[in-house]
């Protein structure tokens, strides 16, 4: 009856056309009242818990940076460089548009912003050069979707928050698939425009465009280079992107006035208002599902229906393609990622690789009716009927589906940067002799419940009764979310409330959201937002 009431509530809210934040808020409240401990006050605490994450700041900052560049001249300067360099290539102008989308995507992290910034300039140029209207619309609408797979990516940040994986790992994993999709679009452009008139390389034009666009080209280098070299975090990189865009557009390019800034700030705030409320409510719902072990229950039921990884991947790709047709990417990740990621882990799929698969599926959703965001954006900026845009992108959707199959079946396309980093780290960690590890404090009888080997998407954590923690990073990853770059560390456990981990100068304290508890044959605990499941040893088996 309780489940039936929940389904009825969702159906009624949808029928009355309520926005997503109302639906998620109502569902969260219903779950706590009738399926949990009955305390709506938990939602307030969860809202604070969700908002108290530094990585959240990256979302508004990347959106603001993208809007600043859209109103400035960075997009146009990137296009000028692309046009001068690709002039002799078949369909060179279209290739320049695709490459410009890829570079701009590496700055803004947003697909609609990329399409508006590049498409608004490139579409008239393509039509004036004699390119087919449908081809011009289709290639630019598809190029705009690169904004969510080429890092930095706002959907990747959302996925990382909801699943509890590293944002940097996701950014690294997006490089290979992003380049694959970019290359596929370039090949498609060359094939379709093979008979178009080609230009010539003119060194004077190349040097002129490079001089004009050098600061625009340096922006993704600074942002991504800083993230991957460890100079600054993803959040700090977003702040640097905003400062860089303001400095370059106002003081150097002088094509953005101070008077326009309030309007740009207001536009960015409007985009974020509903998104943040949805995100925080989804975090609360996610915590409820974690505490009630709903993902684990779904994993067990799925195991009975699907026996192997291939079957799961085929099923989940079909599901996500259908979901992408009816839900926007943020909503889909907020609702489905916490449920599907544990299933993927159960079938031996790296959660980082699964995140890329999920985002590529939903990226295709940007180009499929009835709610494909880029379809509506393209229809608006190109001033053509929606049906014509749908027809224009149809061939490219097929190209993207082929790429999706390749990304799904060959995990190394996404994971090769992580495996390289992981191997280097494992070598460093394994070289540390245990004799040099400081002895931890003997755990009390009450704290013995933490002793054992615990597995999660963030890695394997082994806790011994003499207060020592040992870490094994997740497959393909570069370290645990909780214990980055620590092979062994000492523990201090305060009652059953918090765990403090110390290794050298690194000290981290984590809240024990849910103390170790045995349910059936499984023992689980929750540190912050990540669920750990205890491995059963031969001695412990009944």
Coordinates of C-alpha atoms in Angstrom, one line a residue:
X1 CA 0.0 0.0 0.0
X2 CA 2.8 2.4 0.9
X3 CA 4.5 1.8 -2.5
X4 CA 1.2 2.1 -4.3
X5 CA 0.6 5.5 -2.6
X6 CA 4.0 6.7 -3.7
X7 CA 3.4 5.7 -7.3
X8 CA 0.0 7.4 -7.2
X9 CA 1.6 10.6 -5.7
X10 CA 4.1 10.7 -8.5
X11 CA 1.5 10.1 -11.2
X12 CA -0.8 12.9 -9.8
X13 CA 2.1 15.4 -9.6
X14 CA 3.0 14.7 -13.3
X15 CA -0.6 14.9 -14.4
X16 CA -0.9 18.3 -12.8
X17 CA 2.3 19.5 -14.5
X18 CA 4.3 20.1 -11.4
X19 CA 8.0 21.0 -11.8
X20 CA 10.7 18.5 -11.0
X21 CA 11.7 20.1 -7.7
X22 CA 8.1 19.8 -6.4
X23 CA 8.0 16.1 -7.5
X24 CA 11.3 15.2 -5.9
X25 CA 10.5 17.2 -2.8
X26 CA 7.1 15.5 -2.4
X27 CA 8.6 12.0 -3.0
X28 CA 11.4 12.6 -0.5
X29 CA 8.9 13.8 2.2
X30 CA 6.6 10.8 1.5
X31 CA 9.5 8.4 1.8
X32 CA 10.7 9.8 5.2
X33 CA 7.1 9.9 6.6
X34 CA 5.8 6.5 5.5
X35 CA 8.8 4.4 4.6
X36 CA 11.5 5.7 7.0
X37 CA 11.7 6.9 10.5
X38 CA 8.9 9.5 10.1
X39 CA 11.1 12.6 10.6
X40 CA 10.8 15.3 8.0
X41 CA 13.4 17.2 10.0
X42 CA 15.9 14.8 8.4
X43 CA 15.4 16.6 5.0
X44 CA 16.5 19.9 6.5
X45 CA 19.7 18.3 7.8
X46 CA 20.2 16.7 4.4
X47 CA 19.8 20.0 2.6
X48 CA 22.5 21.4 4.7
X49 CA 24.7 18.3 4.2
X50 CA 24.2 18.6 0.4
X51 CA 24.9 22.3 0.3
X52 CA 28.1 21.8 2.4
X53 CA 30.1 20.6 -0.6
X54 CA 32.8 22.7 -2.1
X55 CA 32.4 21.0 -5.5
X56 CA 28.9 22.5 -5.9
X57 CA 30.5 25.9 -6.3
X58 CA 32.0 24.8 -9.6
X59 CA 28.5 24.5 -11.2
X60 CA 27.5 28.2 -11.0
X61 CA 31.0 29.3 -11.8
X62 CA 31.3 27.3 -15.0
X63 CA 27.8 28.5 -16.1
X64 CA 28.8 32.1 -15.4
X65 CA 32.1 31.7 -17.3
X66 CA 30.2 30.2 -20.3
X67 CA 27.7 33.1 -20.3
X68 CA 30.5 35.7 -20.1
X69 CA 32.2 34.1 -23.1
X70 CA 29.0 33.9 -25.0
X71 CA 28.4 37.6 -24.6
X72 CA 32.1 38.4 -25.4
X73 CA 34.3 37.6 -28.4
X74 CA 36.1 34.4 -27.3
X75 CA 33.8 32.1 -29.4
X76 CA 34.3 34.2 -32.5
X77 CA 38.1 34.3 -32.1
X78 CA 38.2 30.5 -31.6
X79 CA 36.2 30.1 -34.9
X80 CA 38.6 32.4 -36.7
X81 CA 41.5 30.3 -35.7
X82 CA 39.7 27.1 -36.8
X83 CA 38.7 28.5 -40.2
X84 CA 42.3 29.6 -41.0
X85 CA 43.8 26.3 -40.0
X86 CA 41.2 23.9 -41.7
X87 CA 40.8 25.9 -44.9
X88 CA 42.3 23.2 -47.3
X89 CA 40.5 20.3 -45.6
X90 CA 37.3 19.0 -47.4
X91 CA 34.4 20.7 -45.7
X92 CA 36.9 22.8 -43.8
X93 CA 34.5 25.4 -42.5
X94 CA 32.3 22.7 -41.0
X95 CA 35.3 21.0 -39.5
X96 CA 36.3 24.4 -38.0
X97 CA 32.9 24.6 -36.4
X98 CA 33.1 21.2 -34.9
X99 CA 36.6 21.8 -33.5
X100 CA 35.5 25.2 -32.2
X101 CA 32.6 23.4 -30.4
X102 CA 35.1 21.0 -28.8
X103 CA 37.5 23.8 -27.6
X104 CA 34.6 25.9 -26.3
X105 CA 33.2 22.8 -24.6
X106 CA 36.5 22.5 -22.7
X107 CA 35.8 25.9 -21.2
X108 CA 32.1 26.2 -20.6
X109 CA 31.1 22.7 -19.5
X110 CA 27.6 23.2 -21.0
X111 CA 26.0 22.0 -24.2
X112 CA 23.4 24.7 -24.8
X113 CA 25.9 27.4 -24.0
X114 CA 28.4 25.8 -26.5
X115 CA 25.7 25.6 -29.2
X116 CA 24.6 29.2 -28.7
X117 CA 28.1 30.6 -28.7
X118 CA 29.5 28.7 -31.7
X119 CA 26.3 28.0 -33.6
X120 CA 25.2 31.7 -33.6
X121 CA 28.4 32.6 -35.4
X122 CA 29.0 29.5 -37.6
X123 CA 25.5 28.9 -39.0
X124 CA 25.3 32.1 -41.1
X125 CA 28.9 31.5 -42.2
X126 CA 28.2 27.9 -43.4
X127 CA 25.0 29.0 -45.2
X128 CA 26.8 31.9 -46.9
X129 CA 29.6 29.4 -48.0
X130 CA 26.9 27.2 -49.7
X131 CA 26.6 24.4 -47.2
X132 CA 23.3 22.5 -47.1
X133 CA 20.9 23.9 -44.5
X134 CA 20.1 20.6 -42.8
X135 CA 23.8 19.6 -42.7
X136 CA 24.8 23.0 -41.2
X137 CA 22.1 22.8 -38.5
X138 CA 22.8 19.1 -37.7
X139 CA 26.5 19.4 -37.4
X140 CA 26.3 22.4 -35.1
X141 CA 23.5 21.0 -32.9
X142 CA 25.5 17.8 -32.5
X143 CA 28.8 19.7 -31.9
X144 CA 27.1 21.6 -29.1
X145 CA 26.5 18.3 -27.2
X146 CA 30.3 17.9 -26.8
X147 CA 29.9 20.4 -23.9
X148 CA 28.8 17.7 -21.5
X149 CA 31.4 15.0 -22.4
X150 CA 34.5 17.0 -23.0
X151 CA 35.8 18.1 -19.5
X152 CA 35.1 20.2 -17.5
X153 CA 31.5 19.0 -17.6
X154 CA 28.6 20.1 -15.3
X155 CA 26.8 16.7 -15.6
X156 CA 30.0 15.0 -14.6
X157 CA 30.1 17.1 -11.4
X158 CA 26.5 16.1 -10.7
X159 CA 27.2 12.4 -11.2
X160 CA 30.3 12.6 -9.0
X161 CA 28.2 14.2 -6.2
X162 CA 25.4 11.6 -6.4
X163 CA 27.6 8.5 -6.7
X164 CA 30.5 9.6 -4.6
X165 CA 33.4 9.3 -7.1
X166 CA 36.2 11.7 -7.9
X167 CA 35.3 14.6 -10.2
X168 CA 38.9 14.7 -11.5
X169 CA 38.8 11.0 -12.4
X170 CA 35.6 11.6 -14.3
X171 CA 37.2 14.6 -16.1
X172 CA 40.1 12.4 -17.1
X173 CA 37.8 9.6 -18.2
X174 CA 35.9 12.1 -20.5
X175 CA 39.0 12.9 -22.6
X176 CA 39.0 9.7 -24.7
X177 CA 35.3 9.5 -25.4
X178 CA 35.2 13.3 -26.1
X179 CA 37.9 13.0 -28.7
X180 CA 36.2 9.9 -30.2
X181 CA 32.9 11.8 -30.7
X182 CA 34.8 14.9 -31.9
X183 CA 36.7 12.8 -34.5
X184 CA 33.5 11.1 -35.6
X185 CA 31.9 14.5 -36.2
X186 CA 35.0 15.6 -38.2
X187 CA 34.9 12.5 -40.4
X188 CA 31.2 12.9 -40.9
X189 CA 31.7 16.5 -41.9
X190 CA 34.5 15.7 -44.4
X191 CA 32.4 12.9 -45.9
X192 CA 29.3 15.1 -46.3
X193 CA 31.2 18.1 -47.6
X194 CA 33.8 16.3 -49.8
X195 CA 32.7 18.2 -53.0
X196 CA 32.7 21.6 -51.3
X197 CA 35.2 24.2 -52.6
X198 CA 38.4 24.1 -50.6
X199 CA 40.5 27.0 -49.5
X200 CA 44.3 27.3 -49.1
X201 CA 46.5 27.9 -46.2
X202 CA 47.4 31.5 -46.0
X203 CA 50.2 32.1 -43.5
X204 CA 49.2 35.7 -43.0
X205 CA 45.6 34.7 -42.1
X206 CA 46.8 31.9 -39.7
X207 CA 49.2 34.3 -37.9
X208 CA 46.6 37.0 -37.7
X209 CA 43.9 34.6 -36.3
X210 CA 46.4 33.1 -33.8
X211 CA 47.4 36.6 -32.6
X212 CA 43.8 37.5 -32.1
X213 CA 42.7 34.2 -30.6
X214 CA 45.8 33.2 -28.5
X215 CA 44.2 34.2 -25.2
X216 CA 41.0 32.3 -26.1
X217 CA 43.1 29.2 -27.0
X218 CA 45.1 29.5 -23.7
X219 CA 41.9 29.4 -21.6
X220 CA 41.2 25.6 -21.8
X221 CA 45.0 24.9 -21.5
X222 CA 45.1 26.8 -18.3
X223 CA 41.9 25.3 -16.9
X224 CA 42.4 21.7 -17.8
X225 CA 46.2 21.8 -17.3
X226 CA 45.8 23.2 -13.9
X227 CA 43.3 20.5 -12.9
X228 CA 45.3 17.6 -14.2
X229 CA 48.6 18.8 -12.9
X230 CA 47.1 19.3 -9.4
X231 CA 47.7 23.0 -9.3
X232 CA 44.1 23.6 -8.4
X233 CA 40.8 21.8 -7.9
X234 CA 37.8 21.6 -10.2
X235 CA 36.1 24.3 -8.1
X236 CA 39.1 26.6 -8.2
X237 CA 39.4 26.0 -12.0
X238 CA 35.9 27.3 -12.4
X239 CA 36.7 30.4 -10.4
X240 CA 39.8 31.0 -12.5
X241 CA 37.7 30.6 -15.7
X242 CA 35.4 33.4 -14.5
X243 CA 38.2 35.7 -13.6
X244 CA 40.1 34.9 -16.8
X245 CA 36.9 35.5 -18.9
X246 CA 36.2 38.9 -17.2
X247 CA 39.8 40.0 -17.4
X248 CA 40.3 39.1 -21.1
X249 CA 36.9 40.2 -22.4
X250 CA 36.8 43.5 -20.5
X251 CA 40.4 44.7 -20.2
X252 CA 42.1 43.1 -23.3
X253 CA 39.5 42.3 -26.0
X254 CA 37.4 45.2 -24.8
X255 CA 34.2 43.7 -26.3
X256 CA 32.3 43.3 -23.0
X257 CA 31.3 46.3 -21.0
X258 CA 30.9 46.5 -17.2
X259 CA 27.3 47.5 -17.7
X260 CA 26.4 44.1 -19.2
X261 CA 27.7 42.2 -16.1
X262 CA 24.6 42.5 -13.9
X263 CA 22.4 41.1 -16.7
X264 CA 24.9 38.2 -17.2
X265 CA 24.9 37.5 -13.5
X266 CA 21.1 37.6 -13.4
X267 CA 20.8 35.2 -16.4
X268 CA 23.2 32.7 -14.8
X269 CA 21.4 32.9 -11.4
X270 CA 18.0 32.1 -13.1
X271 CA 19.6 29.0 -14.7
X272 CA 20.8 27.8 -11.3
X273 CA 17.9 28.5 -9.0
X274 CA 15.8 25.5 -9.7
X275 CA 18.8 23.2 -10.5
X276 CA 20.3 23.7 -7.0
X277 CA 17.0 23.0 -5.2
X278 CA 16.5 19.8 -7.3
X279 CA 20.0 18.7 -6.5
X280 CA 19.8 19.2 -2.8
X281 CA 16.4 17.4 -2.6
X282 CA 17.8 14.6 -4.7
X283 CA 20.8 14.3 -2.2
X284 CA 18.3 13.9 0.6
X285 CA 16.3 11.2 -1.3
X286 CA 19.6 9.5 -2.2
X287 CA 20.6 9.4 1.5
X288 CA 17.2 7.8 2.4
X289 CA 17.7 5.1 -0.3
X290 CA 21.2 4.5 1.0
X291 CA 20.1 4.1 4.6
X292 CA 17.3 1.8 3.6
X293 CA 19.6 -0.2 1.4
X294 CA 17.3 0.2 -1.6
X295 CA 20.1 0.1 -4.2
X296 CA 21.4 -3.2 -2.7
X297 CA 17.9 -4.7 -2.9
X298 CA 17.6 -3.7 -6.5
X299 CA 21.0 -5.2 -7.2
X300 CA 19.8 -8.6 -5.8
X301 CA 16.7 -8.5 -7.9
X302 CA 18.6 -7.5 -11.0
X303 CA 21.1 -10.3 -10.4
X304 CA 18.2 -12.8 -10.6
X305 CA 17.0 -11.4 -13.9
X306 CA 20.4 -10.7 -15.7
X307 CA 23.3 -13.0 -15.1
X308 CA 26.1 -11.3 -16.9
X309 CA 27.7 -7.9 -17.5
X310 CA 26.9 -7.8 -21.3
X311 CA 23.2 -8.3 -20.7
X312 CA 23.2 -5.5 -18.1
X313 CA 25.1 -3.1 -20.4
X314 CA 22.7 -3.7 -23.2
X315 CA 19.7 -3.2 -21.0
X316 CA 21.0 -0.1 -19.3
X317 CA 21.9 1.5 -22.6
X318 CA 18.4 1.0 -24.0
X319 CA 16.9 2.3 -20.7
X320 CA 19.1 5.4 -20.7
X321 CA 18.4 6.2 -24.4
X322 CA 14.7 6.0 -23.7
X323 CA 15.1 8.1 -20.5
X324 CA 17.2 10.7 -22.5
X325 CA 14.2 11.2 -24.8
X326 CA 11.9 12.2 -22.0
X327 CA 14.1 13.7 -19.2
X328 CA 16.8 16.4 -19.2
X329 CA 20.2 15.2 -18.3
X330 CA 20.4 16.7 -14.9
X331 CA 17.1 15.2 -13.7
X332 CA 18.1 11.8 -15.2
X333 CA 21.5 11.7 -13.3
X334 CA 19.9 12.9 -10.1
X335 CA 17.2 10.2 -10.1
X336 CA 19.0 7.3 -11.8
X337 CA 22.7 7.5 -11.0
X338 CA 22.3 6.5 -7.3
X339 CA 20.2 3.5 -8.3
X340 CA 22.1 2.3 -11.4
X341 CA 25.8 2.8 -10.3
X342 CA 25.6 0.2 -7.5
X343 CA 24.2 -2.3 -10.1
X344 CA 27.0 -1.5 -12.4
X345 CA 29.6 -2.1 -9.7
X346 CA 27.9 -5.4 -8.9
X347 CA 28.5 -6.5 -12.5
X348 CA 32.1 -5.5 -12.3
X349 CA 31.8 -2.2 -14.2
X350 CA 34.0 0.6 -13.0
X351 CA 31.7 3.4 -11.7
X352 CA 33.8 6.0 -13.6
X353 CA 33.3 4.1 -16.9
X354 CA 29.6 3.7 -16.1
X355 CA 29.4 7.5 -15.5
X356 CA 30.8 8.1 -19.0
X357 CA 28.4 5.6 -20.5
X358 CA 25.5 7.3 -18.7
X359 CA 26.5 10.8 -19.8
X360 CA 27.1 9.7 -23.5
X361 CA 23.6 8.1 -23.5
X362 CA 22.0 11.2 -22.1
X363 CA 24.1 13.4 -24.5
X364 CA 22.3 11.6 -27.4
X365 CA 19.1 12.6 -25.6
X366 CA 20.0 16.2 -26.3
X367 CA 19.3 15.4 -30.0
X368 CA 16.2 13.3 -29.6
X369 CA 12.6 14.4 -29.3
X370 CA 10.4 15.2 -27.4
X371 CA 12.6 17.0 -24.9
X372 CA 16.0 17.2 -26.6
X373 CA 17.4 20.5 -25.3
X374 CA 19.7 21.2 -28.2
X375 CA 16.8 20.7 -30.7
X376 CA 14.9 23.6 -29.1
X377 CA 18.0 25.8 -28.8
X378 CA 18.9 25.1 -32.5
X379 CA 15.3 25.8 -33.6
X380 CA 15.5 29.1 -31.8
X381 CA 18.9 30.4 -32.9
X382 CA 18.6 29.1 -36.4
X383 CA 15.0 30.3 -36.7
X384 CA 13.7 27.0 -38.3
X385 CA 10.8 24.7 -37.4
X386 CA 11.6 22.0 -34.7
X387 CA 10.7 19.2 -37.1
X388 CA 13.4 20.4 -39.6
X389 CA 16.0 20.3 -36.9
X390 CA 15.0 16.8 -35.8
X391 CA 15.4 15.6 -39.4
X392 CA 18.8 17.4 -39.7
X393 CA 20.3 15.6 -36.6
X394 CA 18.9 12.1 -37.4
X395 CA 22.0 10.9 -39.3
X396 CA 24.4 12.2 -36.6
X397 CA 22.4 10.4 -33.9
X398 CA 23.2 7.2 -35.7
X399 CA 26.9 8.2 -35.7
X400 CA 26.8 8.8 -32.0
X401 CA 25.1 5.5 -31.4
X402 CA 28.0 3.7 -33.0
X403 CA 30.4 5.7 -30.8
X404 CA 28.3 4.7 -27.8
X405 CA 28.7 1.1 -28.6
X406 CA 32.5 1.5 -28.9
X407 CA 32.7 3.4 -25.6
X408 CA 30.6 0.8 -23.8
X409 CA 32.5 -2.2 -25.1
X410 CA 36.0 -0.8 -24.8
X411 CA 36.4 0.6 -21.2
X412 CA 40.0 1.5 -21.9
X413 CA 38.9 4.5 -24.1
X414 CA 37.7 6.1 -20.9
X415 CA 39.9 4.5 -18.3
X416 CA 43.4 4.6 -19.9
X417 CA 44.4 7.9 -18.2
X418 CA 43.2 6.6 -14.8
X419 CA 45.0 3.3 -15.2
X420 CA 48.3 5.0 -16.0
X421 CA 47.8 7.2 -13.0
X422 CA 46.7 4.3 -10.9
X423 CA 49.7 2.1 -11.8
X424 CA 52.1 4.9 -10.8
X425 CA 50.3 5.4 -7.5
X426 CA 50.2 1.7 -6.7
X427 CA 53.9 1.4 -7.3
X428 CA 54.5 4.3 -5.0
X429 CA 52.2 2.9 -2.3
X430 CA 53.4 -0.6 -2.5
X431 CA 57.0 0.6 -2.0
X432 CA 56.2 2.0 1.4
X433 CA 57.3 -0.6 4.0
X434 CA 54.8 -1.4 6.7
X435 CA 57.6 -1.2 9.4
X436 CA 57.5 2.6 8.9
X437 CA 53.8 2.9 9.6
X438 CA 53.0 4.5 12.9
X439 CA 51.1 2.1 15.3
X440 CA 47.5 3.2 15.7
X441 CA 45.4 3.2 18.9
X442 CA 43.9 -0.1 20.0
X443 CA 40.2 -0.1 19.2
X444 CA 37.8 -0.5 22.0
X445 CA 35.3 -3.4 22.2
X446 CA 32.6 -1.1 20.9
X447 CA 34.7 0.0 18.0
X448 CA 35.6 -3.6 17.0
X449 CA 32.5 -3.4 14.6
X450 CA 34.6 -1.4 12.2
X451 CA 37.3 -4.1 11.9
X452 CA 37.4 -5.9 8.6
X453 CA 37.8 -5.3 4.9
X454 CA 35.1 -3.0 3.4
X455 CA 34.4 -2.5 -0.3
X456 CA 32.7 0.4 -2.0
X457 CA 32.8 2.4 -5.3
X458 CA 35.5 4.5 -3.6
X459 CA 37.9 1.6 -3.0
X460 CA 38.6 -1.1 -0.5
X461 CA 39.2 0.0 3.1
X462 CA 40.7 -2.5 5.6
X463 CA 40.6 -1.6 9.3
X464 CA 42.6 -3.7 11.8
X465 CA 41.9 -3.9 15.6
X466 CA 45.2 -2.1 16.3
X467 CA 44.0 1.1 14.6
X468 CA 45.6 0.7 11.2
X469 CA 43.8 1.4 7.9
X470 CA 44.9 0.0 4.6
X471 CA 43.7 1.2 1.2
X472 CA 43.2 -0.4 -2.2
X473 CA 42.1 2.1 -4.8
X474 CA 39.1 1.2 -7.1
X475 CA 39.9 -0.5 -10.3
X476 CA 41.2 2.0 -12.8
X477 CA 41.0 4.8 -10.2
X478 CA 43.8 6.8 -8.6
X479 CA 42.8 6.6 -5.0
X480 CA 39.9 6.6 -2.6
X481 CA 37.6 9.5 -2.1
X482 CA 38.3 9.3 1.6
X483 CA 42.0 8.2 1.7
X484 CA 43.7 9.7 -1.4
X485 CA 47.2 8.5 -1.9
X486 CA 47.4 6.6 1.4
X487 CA 48.6 3.0 1.5
X488 CA 48.5 2.7 5.3
X489 CA 47.2 5.2 7.8
X490 CA 46.4 5.4 11.5
X491 CA 42.9 5.7 12.8
X492 CA 41.2 7.5 15.6
X493 CA 37.6 6.6 16.1
X494 CA 35.4 8.8 18.4
X495 CA 32.8 6.4 19.8
X496 CA 30.7 5.5 16.7
X497 CA 30.4 9.0 15.5
X498 CA 33.5 9.9 13.4
X499 CA 36.7 8.4 12.0
X500 CA 39.9 10.4 11.8
X501 CA 42.5 9.2 9.4
X502 CA 46.1 10.3 9.7
X503 CA 49.0 9.6 7.2
X504 CA 52.0 11.9 7.5
X505 CA 50.7 15.5 7.3
X506 CA 47.3 14.4 5.9
X507 CA 44.5 14.4 8.4
X508 CA 40.8 13.8 7.4
X509 CA 37.8 13.3 9.6
X510 CA 34.6 11.7 8.3
X511 CA 31.2 11.4 9.8
X512 CA 29.9 7.9 10.5
X513 CA 26.4 8.4 9.0
X514 CA 25.5 4.8 9.6
X515 CA 27.5 2.5 11.9
X516 CA 28.2 -1.0 10.8
X517 CA 25.0 -3.0 10.8
X518 CA 24.3 -6.6 9.7
X519 CA 21.1 -7.2 7.7
X520 CA 20.7 -10.8 6.5
X521 CA 24.1 -11.9 5.3
X522 CA 25.5 -8.4 4.6
X523 CA 27.2 -5.9 6.9
X524 CA 27.3 -2.3 5.8
X525 CA 28.3 1.1 7.1
X526 CA 28.1 4.6 5.6
X527 CA 30.9 7.1 5.8
X528 CA 29.6 10.5 4.8
X529 CA 27.7 9.4 1.7
X530 CA 29.5 6.3 0.6
X531 CA 28.2 2.8 1.5
X532 CA 30.8 0.2 2.4
X533 CA 30.0 -3.5 2.4
X534 CA 32.1 -5.8 4.6
X535 CA 33.7 -8.8 3.1
X536 CA 32.9 -12.1 4.9
X537 CA 35.9 -14.1 5.8
X538 CA 36.0 -17.9 6.0
X539 CA 36.0 -17.7 9.8
X540 CA 32.9 -15.5 9.8
X541 CA 30.8 -17.6 7.4
X542 CA 28.1 -19.6 9.2

